[in-house]
Structure formats: structure tokens, C-alpha cells
Tab-separated table of C-alpha atoms in Angstrom:
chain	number	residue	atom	x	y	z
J	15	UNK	CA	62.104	-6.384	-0.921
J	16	UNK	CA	62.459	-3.197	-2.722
J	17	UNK	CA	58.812	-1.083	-2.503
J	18	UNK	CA	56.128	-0.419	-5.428
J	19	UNK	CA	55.930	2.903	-6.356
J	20	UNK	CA	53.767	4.969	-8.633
J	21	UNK	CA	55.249	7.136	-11.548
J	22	UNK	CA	55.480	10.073	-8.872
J	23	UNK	CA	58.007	7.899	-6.868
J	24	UNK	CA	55.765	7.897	-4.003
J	25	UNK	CA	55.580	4.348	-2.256
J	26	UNK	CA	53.116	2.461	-2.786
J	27	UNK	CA	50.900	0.614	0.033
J	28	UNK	CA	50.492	-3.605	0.622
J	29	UNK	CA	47.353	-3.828	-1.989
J	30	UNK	CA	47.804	-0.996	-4.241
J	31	UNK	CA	49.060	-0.606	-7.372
J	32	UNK	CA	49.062	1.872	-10.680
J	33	UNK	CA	48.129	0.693	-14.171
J	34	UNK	CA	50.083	1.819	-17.369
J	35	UNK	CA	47.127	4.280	-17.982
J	36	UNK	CA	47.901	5.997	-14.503
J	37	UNK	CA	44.390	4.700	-12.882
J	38	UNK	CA	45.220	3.575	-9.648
J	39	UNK	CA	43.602	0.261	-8.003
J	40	UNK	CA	43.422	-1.622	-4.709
J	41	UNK	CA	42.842	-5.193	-4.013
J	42	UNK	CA	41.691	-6.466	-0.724
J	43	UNK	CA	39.357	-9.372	0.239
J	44	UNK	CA	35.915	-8.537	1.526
J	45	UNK	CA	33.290	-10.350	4.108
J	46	UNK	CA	32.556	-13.429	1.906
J	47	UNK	CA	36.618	-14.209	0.773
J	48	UNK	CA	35.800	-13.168	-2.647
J	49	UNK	CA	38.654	-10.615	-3.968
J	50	UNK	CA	37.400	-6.859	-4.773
J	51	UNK	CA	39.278	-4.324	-7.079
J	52	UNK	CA	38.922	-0.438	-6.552
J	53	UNK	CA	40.100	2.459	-8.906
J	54	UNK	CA	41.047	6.127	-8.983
J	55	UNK	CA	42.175	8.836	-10.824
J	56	UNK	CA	44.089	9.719	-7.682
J	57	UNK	CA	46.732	8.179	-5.121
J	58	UNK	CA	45.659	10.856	-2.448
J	59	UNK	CA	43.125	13.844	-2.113
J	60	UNK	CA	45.284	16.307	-2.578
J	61	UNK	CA	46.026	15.104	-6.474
J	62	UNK	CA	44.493	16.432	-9.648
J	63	UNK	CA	42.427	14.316	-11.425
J	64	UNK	CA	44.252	14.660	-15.113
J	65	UNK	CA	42.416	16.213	-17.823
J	66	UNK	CA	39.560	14.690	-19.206
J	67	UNK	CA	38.461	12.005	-16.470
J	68	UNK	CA	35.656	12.082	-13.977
J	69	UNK	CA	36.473	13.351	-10.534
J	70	UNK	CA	36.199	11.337	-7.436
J	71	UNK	CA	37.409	10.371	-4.221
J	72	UNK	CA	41.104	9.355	-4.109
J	73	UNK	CA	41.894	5.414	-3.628
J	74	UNK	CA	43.592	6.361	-0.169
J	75	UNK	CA	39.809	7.350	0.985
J	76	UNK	CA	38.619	4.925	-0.798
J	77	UNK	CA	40.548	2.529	1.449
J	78	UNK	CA	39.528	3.939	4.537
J	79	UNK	CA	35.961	3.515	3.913
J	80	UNK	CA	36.459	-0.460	3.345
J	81	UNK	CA	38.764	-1.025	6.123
J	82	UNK	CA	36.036	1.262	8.358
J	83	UNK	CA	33.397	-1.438	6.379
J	84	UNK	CA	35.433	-4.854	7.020
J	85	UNK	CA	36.332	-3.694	10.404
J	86	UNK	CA	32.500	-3.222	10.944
J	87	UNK	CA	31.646	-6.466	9.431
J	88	UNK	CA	29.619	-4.522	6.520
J	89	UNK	CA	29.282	-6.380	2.976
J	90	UNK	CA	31.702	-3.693	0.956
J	91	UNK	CA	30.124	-5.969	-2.591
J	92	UNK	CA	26.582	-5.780	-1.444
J	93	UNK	CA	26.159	-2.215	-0.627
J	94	UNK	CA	26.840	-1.352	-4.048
J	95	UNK	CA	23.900	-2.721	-5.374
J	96	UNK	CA	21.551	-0.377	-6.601
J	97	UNK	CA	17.929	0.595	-5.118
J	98	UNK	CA	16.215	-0.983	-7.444
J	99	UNK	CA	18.389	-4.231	-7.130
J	100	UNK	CA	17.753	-4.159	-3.817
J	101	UNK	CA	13.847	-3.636	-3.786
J	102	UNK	CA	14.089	-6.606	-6.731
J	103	UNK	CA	15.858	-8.793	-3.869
J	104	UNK	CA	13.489	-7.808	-1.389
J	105	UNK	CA	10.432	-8.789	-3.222
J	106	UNK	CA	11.849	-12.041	-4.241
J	107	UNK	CA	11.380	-13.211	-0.590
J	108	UNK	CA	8.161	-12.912	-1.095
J	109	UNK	CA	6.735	-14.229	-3.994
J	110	UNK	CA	3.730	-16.047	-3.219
J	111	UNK	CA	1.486	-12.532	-2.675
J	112	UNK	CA	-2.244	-11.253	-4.242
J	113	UNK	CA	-2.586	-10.121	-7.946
J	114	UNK	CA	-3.109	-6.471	-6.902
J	115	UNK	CA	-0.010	-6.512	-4.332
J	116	UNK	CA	1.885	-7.929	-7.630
J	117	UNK	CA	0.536	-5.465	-9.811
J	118	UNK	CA	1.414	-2.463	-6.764
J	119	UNK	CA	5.374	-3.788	-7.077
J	120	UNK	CA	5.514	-4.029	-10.591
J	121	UNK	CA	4.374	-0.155	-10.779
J	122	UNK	CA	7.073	1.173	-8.285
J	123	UNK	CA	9.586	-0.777	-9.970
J	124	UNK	CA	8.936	1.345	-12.825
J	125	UNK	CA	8.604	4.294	-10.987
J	126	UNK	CA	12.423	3.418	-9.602
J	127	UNK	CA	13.687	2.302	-13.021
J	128	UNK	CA	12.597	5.791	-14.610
J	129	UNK	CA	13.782	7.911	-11.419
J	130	UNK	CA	17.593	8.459	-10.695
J	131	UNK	CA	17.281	7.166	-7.185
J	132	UNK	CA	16.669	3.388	-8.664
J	133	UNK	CA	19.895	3.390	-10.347
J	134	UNK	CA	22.061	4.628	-7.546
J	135	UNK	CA	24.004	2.100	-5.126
J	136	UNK	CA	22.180	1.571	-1.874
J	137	UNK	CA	25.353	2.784	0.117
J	138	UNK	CA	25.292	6.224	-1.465
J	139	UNK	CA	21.081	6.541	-0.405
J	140	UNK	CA	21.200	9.376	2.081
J	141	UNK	CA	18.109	10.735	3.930
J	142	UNK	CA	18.432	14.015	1.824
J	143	UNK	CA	17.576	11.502	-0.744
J	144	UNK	CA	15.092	9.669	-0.141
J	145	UNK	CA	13.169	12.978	1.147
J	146	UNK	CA	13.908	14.476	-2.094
J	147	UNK	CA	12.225	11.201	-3.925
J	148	UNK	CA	9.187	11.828	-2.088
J	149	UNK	CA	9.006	15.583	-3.516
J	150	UNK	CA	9.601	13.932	-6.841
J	151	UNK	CA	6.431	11.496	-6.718
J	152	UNK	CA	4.416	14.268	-5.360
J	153	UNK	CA	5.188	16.453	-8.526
J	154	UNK	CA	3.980	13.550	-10.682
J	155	UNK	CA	0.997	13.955	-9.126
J	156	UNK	CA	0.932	10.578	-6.914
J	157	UNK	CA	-1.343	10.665	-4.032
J	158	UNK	CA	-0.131	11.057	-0.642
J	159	UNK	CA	-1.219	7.149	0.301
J	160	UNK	CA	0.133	6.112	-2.423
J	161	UNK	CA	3.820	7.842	-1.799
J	162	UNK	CA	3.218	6.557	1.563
J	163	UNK	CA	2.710	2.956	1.283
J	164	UNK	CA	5.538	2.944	-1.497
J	165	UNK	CA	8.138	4.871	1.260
J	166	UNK	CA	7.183	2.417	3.879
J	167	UNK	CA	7.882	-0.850	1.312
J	168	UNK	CA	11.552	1.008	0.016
J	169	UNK	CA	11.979	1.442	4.048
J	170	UNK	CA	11.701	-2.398	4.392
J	171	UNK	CA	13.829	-3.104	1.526
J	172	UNK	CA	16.354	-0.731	2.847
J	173	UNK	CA	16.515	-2.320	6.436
J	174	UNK	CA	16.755	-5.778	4.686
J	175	UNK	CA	20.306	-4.337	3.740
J	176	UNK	CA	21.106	-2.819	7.216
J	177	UNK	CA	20.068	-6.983	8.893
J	178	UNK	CA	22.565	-8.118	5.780
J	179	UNK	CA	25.010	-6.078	6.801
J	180	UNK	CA	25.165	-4.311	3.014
J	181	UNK	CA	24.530	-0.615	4.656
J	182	UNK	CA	24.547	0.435	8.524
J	183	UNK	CA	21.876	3.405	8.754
J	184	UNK	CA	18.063	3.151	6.500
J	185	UNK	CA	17.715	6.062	4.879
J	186	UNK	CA	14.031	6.198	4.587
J	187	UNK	CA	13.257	6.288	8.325
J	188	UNK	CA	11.998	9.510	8.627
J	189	UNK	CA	8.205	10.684	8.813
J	190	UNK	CA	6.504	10.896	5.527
J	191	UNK	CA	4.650	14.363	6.814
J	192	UNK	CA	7.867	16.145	7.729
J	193	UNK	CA	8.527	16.457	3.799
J	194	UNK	CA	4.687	16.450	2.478
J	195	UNK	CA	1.522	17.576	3.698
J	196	UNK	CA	-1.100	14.933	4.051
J	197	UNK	CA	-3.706	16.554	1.321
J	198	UNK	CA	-5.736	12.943	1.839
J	199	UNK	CA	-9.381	14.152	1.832
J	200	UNK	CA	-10.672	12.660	4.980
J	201	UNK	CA	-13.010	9.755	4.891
J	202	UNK	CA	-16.351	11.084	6.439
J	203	UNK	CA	-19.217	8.308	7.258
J	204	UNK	CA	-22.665	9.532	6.648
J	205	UNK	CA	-24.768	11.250	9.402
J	206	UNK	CA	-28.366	9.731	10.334
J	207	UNK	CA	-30.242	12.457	8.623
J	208	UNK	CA	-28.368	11.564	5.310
J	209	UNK	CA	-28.822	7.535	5.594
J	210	UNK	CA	-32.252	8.269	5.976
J	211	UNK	CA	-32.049	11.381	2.810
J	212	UNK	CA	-30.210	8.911	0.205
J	213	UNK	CA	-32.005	5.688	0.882
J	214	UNK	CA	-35.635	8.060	0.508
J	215	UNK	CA	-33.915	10.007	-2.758
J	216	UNK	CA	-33.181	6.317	-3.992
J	217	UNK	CA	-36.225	5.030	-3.303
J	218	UNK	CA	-38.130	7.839	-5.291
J	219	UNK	CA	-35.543	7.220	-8.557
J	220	UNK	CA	-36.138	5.878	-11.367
J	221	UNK	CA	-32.196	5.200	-12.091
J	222	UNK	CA	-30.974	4.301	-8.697
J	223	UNK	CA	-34.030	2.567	-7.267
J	224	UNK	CA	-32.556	-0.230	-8.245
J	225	UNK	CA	-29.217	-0.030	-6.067
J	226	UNK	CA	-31.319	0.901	-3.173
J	227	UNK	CA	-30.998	-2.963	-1.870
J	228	UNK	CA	-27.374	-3.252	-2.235
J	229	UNK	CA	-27.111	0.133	-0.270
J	230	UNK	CA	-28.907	-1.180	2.635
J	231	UNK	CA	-27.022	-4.243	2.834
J	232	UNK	CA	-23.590	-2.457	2.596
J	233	UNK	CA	-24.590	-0.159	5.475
J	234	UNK	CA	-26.196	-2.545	7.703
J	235	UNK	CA	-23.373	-5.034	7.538
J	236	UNK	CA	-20.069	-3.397	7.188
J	237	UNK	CA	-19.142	-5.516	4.311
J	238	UNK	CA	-16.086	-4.732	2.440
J	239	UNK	CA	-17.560	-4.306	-1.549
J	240	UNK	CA	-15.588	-7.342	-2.900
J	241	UNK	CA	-17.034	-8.952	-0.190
J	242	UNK	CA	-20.803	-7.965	-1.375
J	243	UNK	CA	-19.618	-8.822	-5.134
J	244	UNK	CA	-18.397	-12.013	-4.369
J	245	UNK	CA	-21.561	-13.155	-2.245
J	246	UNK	CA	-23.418	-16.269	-3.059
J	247	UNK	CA	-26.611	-18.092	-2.413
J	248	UNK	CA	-24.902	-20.557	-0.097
J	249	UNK	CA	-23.602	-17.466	1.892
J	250	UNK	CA	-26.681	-16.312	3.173
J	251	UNK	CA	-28.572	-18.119	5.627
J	252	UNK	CA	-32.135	-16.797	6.419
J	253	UNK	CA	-33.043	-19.268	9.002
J	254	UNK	CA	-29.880	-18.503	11.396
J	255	UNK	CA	-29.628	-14.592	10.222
J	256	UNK	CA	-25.942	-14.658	9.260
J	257	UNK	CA	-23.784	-13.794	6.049
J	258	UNK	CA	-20.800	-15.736	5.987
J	259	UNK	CA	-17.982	-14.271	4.884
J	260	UNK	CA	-15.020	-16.275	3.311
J	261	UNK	CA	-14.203	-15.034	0.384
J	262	UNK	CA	-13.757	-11.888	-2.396
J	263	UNK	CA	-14.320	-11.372	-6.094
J	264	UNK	CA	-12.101	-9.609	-8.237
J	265	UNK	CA	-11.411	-8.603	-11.215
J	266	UNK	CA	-8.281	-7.357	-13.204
J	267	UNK	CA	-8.052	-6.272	-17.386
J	268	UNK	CA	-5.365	-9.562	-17.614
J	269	UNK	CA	-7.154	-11.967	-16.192
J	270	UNK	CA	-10.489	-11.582	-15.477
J	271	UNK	CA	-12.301	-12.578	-12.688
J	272	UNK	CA	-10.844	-14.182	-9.764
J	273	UNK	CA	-11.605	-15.342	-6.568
J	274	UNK	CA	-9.588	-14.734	-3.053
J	275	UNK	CA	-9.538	-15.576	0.326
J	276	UNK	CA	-9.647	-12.269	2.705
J	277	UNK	CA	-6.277	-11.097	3.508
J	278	UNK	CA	-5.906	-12.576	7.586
J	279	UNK	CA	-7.631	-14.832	9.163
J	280	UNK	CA	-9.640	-12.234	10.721
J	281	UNK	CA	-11.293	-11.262	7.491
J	282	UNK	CA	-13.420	-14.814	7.555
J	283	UNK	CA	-16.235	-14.200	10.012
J	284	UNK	CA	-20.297	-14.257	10.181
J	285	UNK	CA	-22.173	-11.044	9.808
J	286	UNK	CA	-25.943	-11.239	11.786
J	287	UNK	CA	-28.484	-9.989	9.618
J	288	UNK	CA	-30.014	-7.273	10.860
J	289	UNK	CA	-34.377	-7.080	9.395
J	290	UNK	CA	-33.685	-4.478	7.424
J	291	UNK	CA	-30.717	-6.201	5.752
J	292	UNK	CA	-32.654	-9.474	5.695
J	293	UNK	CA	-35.561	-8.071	4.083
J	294	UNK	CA	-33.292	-6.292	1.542
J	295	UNK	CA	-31.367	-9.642	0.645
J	296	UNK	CA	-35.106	-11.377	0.227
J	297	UNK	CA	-36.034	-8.686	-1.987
J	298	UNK	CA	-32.374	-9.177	-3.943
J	299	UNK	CA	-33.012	-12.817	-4.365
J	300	UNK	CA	-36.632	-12.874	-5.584
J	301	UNK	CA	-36.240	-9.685	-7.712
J	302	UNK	CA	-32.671	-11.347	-9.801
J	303	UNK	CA	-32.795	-12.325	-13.429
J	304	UNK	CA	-32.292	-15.986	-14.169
J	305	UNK	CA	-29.352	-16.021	-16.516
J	306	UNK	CA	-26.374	-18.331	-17.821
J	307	UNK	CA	-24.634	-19.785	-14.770
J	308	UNK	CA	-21.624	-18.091	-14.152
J	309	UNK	CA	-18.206	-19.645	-12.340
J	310	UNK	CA	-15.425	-18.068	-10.770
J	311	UNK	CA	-12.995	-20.422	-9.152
J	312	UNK	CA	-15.779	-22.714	-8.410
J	313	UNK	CA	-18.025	-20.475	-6.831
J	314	UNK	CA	-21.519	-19.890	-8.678
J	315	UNK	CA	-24.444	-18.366	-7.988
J	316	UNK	CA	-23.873	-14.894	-7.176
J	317	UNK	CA	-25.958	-11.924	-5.800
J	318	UNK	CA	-25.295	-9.069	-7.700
J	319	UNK	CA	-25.238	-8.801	-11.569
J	320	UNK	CA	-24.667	-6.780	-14.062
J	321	UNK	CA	-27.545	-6.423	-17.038
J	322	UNK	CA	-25.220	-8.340	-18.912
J	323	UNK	CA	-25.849	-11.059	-15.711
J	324	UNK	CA	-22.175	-11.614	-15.208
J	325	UNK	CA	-21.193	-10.261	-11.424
J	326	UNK	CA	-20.779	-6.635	-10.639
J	327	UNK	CA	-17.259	-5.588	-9.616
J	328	UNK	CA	-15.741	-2.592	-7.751
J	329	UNK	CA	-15.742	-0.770	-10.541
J	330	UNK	CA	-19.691	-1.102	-10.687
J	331	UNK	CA	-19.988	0.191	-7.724
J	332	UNK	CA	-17.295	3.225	-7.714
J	333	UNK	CA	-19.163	4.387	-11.345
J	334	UNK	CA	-22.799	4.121	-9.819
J	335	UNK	CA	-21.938	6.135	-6.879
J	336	UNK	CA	-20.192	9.188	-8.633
J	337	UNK	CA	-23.610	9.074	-10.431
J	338	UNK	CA	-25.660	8.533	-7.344
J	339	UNK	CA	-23.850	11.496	-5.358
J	340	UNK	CA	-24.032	14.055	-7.935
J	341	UNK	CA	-27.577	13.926	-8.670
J	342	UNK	CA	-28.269	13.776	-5.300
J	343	UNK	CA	-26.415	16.617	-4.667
J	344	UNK	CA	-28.309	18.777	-7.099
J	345	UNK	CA	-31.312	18.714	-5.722
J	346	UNK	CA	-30.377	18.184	-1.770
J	347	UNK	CA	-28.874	21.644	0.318
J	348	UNK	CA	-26.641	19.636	2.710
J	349	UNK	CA	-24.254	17.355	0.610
J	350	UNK	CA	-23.069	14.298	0.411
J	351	UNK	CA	-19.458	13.752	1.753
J	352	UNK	CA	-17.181	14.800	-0.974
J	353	UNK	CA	-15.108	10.931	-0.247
J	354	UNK	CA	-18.170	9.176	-1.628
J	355	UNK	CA	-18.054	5.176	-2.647
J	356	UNK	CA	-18.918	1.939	-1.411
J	357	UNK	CA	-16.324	2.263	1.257
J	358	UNK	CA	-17.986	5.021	2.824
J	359	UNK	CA	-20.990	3.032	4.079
J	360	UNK	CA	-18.728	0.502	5.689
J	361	UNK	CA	-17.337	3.489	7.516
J	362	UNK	CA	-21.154	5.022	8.428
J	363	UNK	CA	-21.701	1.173	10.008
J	364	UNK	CA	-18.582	1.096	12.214
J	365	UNK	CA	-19.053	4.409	13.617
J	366	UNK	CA	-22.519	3.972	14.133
J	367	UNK	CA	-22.072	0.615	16.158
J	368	UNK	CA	-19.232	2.673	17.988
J	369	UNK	CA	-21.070	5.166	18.875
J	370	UNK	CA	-24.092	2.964	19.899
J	371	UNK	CA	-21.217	1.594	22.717
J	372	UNK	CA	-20.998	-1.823	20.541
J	373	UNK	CA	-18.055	-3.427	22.779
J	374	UNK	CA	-14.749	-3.111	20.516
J	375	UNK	CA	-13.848	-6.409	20.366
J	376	UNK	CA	-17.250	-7.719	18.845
J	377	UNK	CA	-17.253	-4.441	16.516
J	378	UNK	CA	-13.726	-5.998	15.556
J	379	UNK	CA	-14.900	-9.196	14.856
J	380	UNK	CA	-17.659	-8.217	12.073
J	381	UNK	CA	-15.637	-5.743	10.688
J	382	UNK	CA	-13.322	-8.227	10.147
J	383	UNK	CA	-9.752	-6.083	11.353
J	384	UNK	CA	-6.800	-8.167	12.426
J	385	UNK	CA	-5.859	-4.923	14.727
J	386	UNK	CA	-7.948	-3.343	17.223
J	387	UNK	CA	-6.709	0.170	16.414
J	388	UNK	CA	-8.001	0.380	13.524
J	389	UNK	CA	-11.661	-0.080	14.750
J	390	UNK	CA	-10.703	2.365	17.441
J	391	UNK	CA	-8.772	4.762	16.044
J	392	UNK	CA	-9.621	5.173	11.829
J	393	UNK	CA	-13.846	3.734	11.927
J	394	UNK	CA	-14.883	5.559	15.184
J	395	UNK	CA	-15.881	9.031	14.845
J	396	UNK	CA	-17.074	10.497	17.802
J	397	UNK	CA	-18.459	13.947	17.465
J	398	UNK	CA	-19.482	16.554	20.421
J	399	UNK	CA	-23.173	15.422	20.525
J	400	UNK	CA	-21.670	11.477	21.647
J	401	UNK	CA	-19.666	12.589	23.272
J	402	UNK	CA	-22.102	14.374	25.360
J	403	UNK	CA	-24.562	11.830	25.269
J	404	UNK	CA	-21.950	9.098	26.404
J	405	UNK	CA	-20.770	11.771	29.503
J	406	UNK	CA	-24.726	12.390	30.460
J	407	UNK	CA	-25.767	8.245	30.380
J	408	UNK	CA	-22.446	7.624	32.482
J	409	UNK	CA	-23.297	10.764	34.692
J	410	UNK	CA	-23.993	9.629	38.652
């Protein structure tokens, strides 16, 4: 059988061929049995690609990187889907996830769709890239957690497509603080002398005498503050000294409020009242306005309203204690940490029961962590003075 050539006379391989407009294209069948076409402007490297079309690769390379591919088993279709393809396909495994992880994919599916890394095929993704899409986000001014947590969900996606065969190295496993410096302002719990300083300054206030309660509470029980928001009458139990926790109330401009369960299994637990939190939640429920009953999700009844007696929110809470800190500040030499919000008391009551030698496993437990590290590691500040104090009470 006499041999295809191409209008240079040069013979032609089993699978190539060479249109009428010159383009050259080879056919070959790939992992699944489903025939693929490739093109090129040239037969070998060492052609010129004719006037006016884009340069690339010649077909003969082309056809050594899907041989290298089928020989390797690698999906030659699927690793030309694009990054944000892939992240779409990733996500769709999951679908059944909270309203704020929904709303956190939605945004970095925009941020991929407006940055030139979403649009470019998962096999062409090289580490050089994804390190130079982390610069990007930092120049829009995304925080460093942020850029972080959206790195480590691309990272999944991308090794998704190295178990599928689709791509054989992930190009976003590399350390996030090789490329960025971790300008996170560290979260700082409060010292004795300022528990003591606020909850005085409160008490004196005619603005935030009112909080004073809720402050108490959050920093003699740990709780997470859509845990405190979301408390009801039927959670608190005076005559066995417990808070149960077993739920969290939200609240998002589409929907409204909404109720949800904690995030693990760990998160449902019972918090022992201690008498200054028990005397606080006394004073909460005696001192609260009898409104219109309110109903999220069937749950009624809550603790903490607003004046316009619907429940307070996060976003309560963050706004009173910008206020809070900066008038304290004004009138008090040693400040308040400069990471100041609701979260920060949680953090003063784990590192206080850590540093009172509270065995980690039951500090665990009312914290409500599904990992021990993180009691360990990100709650438990030890400074010099416990350390000290921990060396001279284990001294022989």
C-alpha cells in the first residue's frame, strides 16, 4: 500500500494526516475507546509555522506526549479540562454542605472565572503557577487565611485529577509560606488583669453595661458565639449546672435566619456552669424583655435579643466589640489585644483551663474540637510565668 504523504513529500505516520488548509492532525484512541483528534501548524519541530497562525508544538511532539500518557494509563481527554472545570467537578461530589461553605465555593469560583489560571487546562497547571496565583490573590488584597484555605481546596481538586488519572503530579503541593508571608495578626487571649479591667470598665458603663452578662458567659464557658446566639431556655439547666450545646444560629442577607447542627459530632456536648456563669444567665433571664415569639427552624425562646427582640447574630457581637475595645482603650494604658471579638474570649477560656493543668482530653470535650491538636497546639498559650510555675509545683 503506497504511503500518505504531506505536500512536502515527507511520509506520513499510521494516524496522521494533512488537511487541504495544511493543518496537520492525528487520530488515536484514548483510555475510555472514545477517538481523539490533534492539530498543528507543523509536521515536526524544526518547521515554520506559516504566516499568520499561532505557534505551537509540532504534532510529532504532540504524539509523544499521548503515547507517554496512554502508555501511563493517563486520561489524554480529561486533563484538558480546565481549573475551573475541574474545581466545578470536584465540588459536585459534594453537594450536600453548610450555607456558608456554599457561599465560600461560589466566591472562588469567581475568583477562578475572572483569573487566567481558571481558564487554563489542568495538564498545563505547573507549580510556577499556582505559586504565581497565590501572589495574584495577595495583590487583591485577600487575607492570608483566606488564600490559604482556598490553595488547600484547589490542592484537593487537583489530586482528584492525579486519583483519575487526568494529570500525574498536583501542582499546588507546595507550602503556602514559601511564596507569602503569614501577615495573620495573631490571636492573643486576654490576661487576668484585663478580664478583671473590661468586666469592671463594663460594669461602670452606661453603653456596655448591658453586654457585661453575655461577656461573662462567653468567657466562662468557651462557647463558640453562634453557639451563645442560638441558646434557648430549654438549653440551660440550673438544677444540674449544664448548657447543652446542640445547635447554632445563623444568619445570611438571602435567607435569613437559620438554624444548624455543629459541624462534627464533637461540637454537641454539655458545658458545667461555673457560679459566675450561672449567676450571669439568672440575671439574663430575669432581666429579658417579653416580646413576640420568635422561631427559627423550630427552636423558640432564645437568650439574647436585639432591641428590636429578634435574636442577636455574629454580627451583633463583632459591631459591639469594635465599640467596646476602642473606648476602652481610650481611657485604659495597657490595651486590649488588637484581634478583639467574641472569639477572643473563647480563646482567654481555653488557655486559662490549660494553664490551670485542666487534663486535655476533658478541655477537648467542652471546647467541643474533633482534634486534640488544636486544643494543644492553637488555644494553649503558655507564657514564661506557667511555665515556671508548672516547673516549681512539679519540682522534687
Amino acid at each position: 500500500m503506497e504511503k500518505r504523504r504531506d505536500n512536502k513529500n515527507r511520509i506520513l505516520k499510521t494516524g496522521e494526516s494533512q488537511r487541504k488548509d495544511g493543518r496537520y492532525a492525528y487520530k488515536y484512541t484514548d483510555t475510555s475507546g472514545k477517538v481523539q483528534f490533534v492539530y498543528a501548524w507543523k509536521l515536526v519541530p524544526t518547521d515554520r509555522t506559516p504566516a499568520g497562525k499561532r505557534n505551537g508544538i509540532s504534532l510529532r511532539e504532540k504524539e509523544q506526549e499521548i503515547q507517554k500518557d496512554l502508555a501511563d494509563g493517563i486520561d489524554t481527554a480529561g486533563k484538558k479540562m480546565t481549573v475551573c472545570e475541574l474545581y466545578a467537578k470536584y465540588i459536585s461530589h459534594r453537594g450536600n454542605v453548610r450555607h456558608n461553605t456554599k457561599k465560600g465555593r461560589e466566591r472562588l469560583m469567581k475568583l477562578l472565572e475572572e483569573d487566567l489560571l481558571g481558564s487554563c487546562p489542568i495538564d498545563r497547571v505547573k507549580p510556577s503557577d499556582a505559586k504565581e496565583w497565590v501572589l495574584r490573590m495577595k495583590e487583591k488584597g485577600i487575607s492570608y487565611q483566606t488564600i490559604s484555605n482556598d490553595k488547600r481546596s484547589l490542592k484537593a481538586a487537583f489530586y482528584t485529577a492525579v486519583q483519575d488519572d487526568c494529570i500525574r503530579k498536583n501542582p499546588f503541593d507546595f507550602q503556602i509560606n514559601t511564596v507569602i508571608e503569614d501577615d495573620t495578626e495573631p490571636k492573643v487571649p486576654l490576661t487576668a488583669e484585663q478580664e478583671e479591667s473590661l468586666l469592671s470598665f463594663m460594669q461602670g458603663d452606661s453603653i456596655y453595661q448591658k453586654y457585661r452578662d453575655e461577656v461573662i458567659i462567653l468567657l466562662g464557658t468557651g462557647l463558640r458565639i453562634s453557639e451563645l446566639c442560638g441558646l434557648t431556655e430549654t438549653d440551660i439547666d440550673f438544677e444540674s449546672r449544664t448548657i447543652t450545646v446542640d445547635h447554632q444560629l445563623l444568619k445570611s442577607a438571602e435567607t435569613g435566619y437559620y438554624i444548624e447542627k455543629p459541624k462534627t459530632q464533637s461540637g454537641i456536648r454539655q458545658i458545667p456552669m461555673s457560679e459566675k456563669v450561672h449567676e450571669a444567665l439568672e440575671r439574663v433571664l430575669k432581666n429579658r424583655r417579653r416580646t413576640k415569639a420568635v422561631t427559627v427552624d423550630g427552636y423558640s425562646n432564645f437568650l439574647f435579643l436585639n432591641r428590636n427582640g429578634c435574636p442577636k447574630t455574629n454580627v451583633n457581637y463583632n459591631t459591639m466589640f469594635q465599640g467596646l475595645a476602642k473606648k476602652y482603650n481610650k481611657c485604659h494604658e495597657e490595651p486590649l489585644p488588637k484581634v478583639m471579638t467574641p472569639h477572643t474570649l473563647r480563646h482567654t477560656f481555653c488557655t486559662n483551663l490549660a494553664n490551670a493543668g485542666m487534663n486535655p482530653k476533658a478541655l477537648q470535650y467542652i471546647m467541643g474540637h474533633t482534634n486534640i491538636t488544636m486544643t494543644l497546639n492553637y488555644y494553649a498559650h503558655v507564657t514564661f510565668a506557667s511555665a515556671r510555675a508548672e516547673m516549681e509545683r512539679l519540682s522534687i
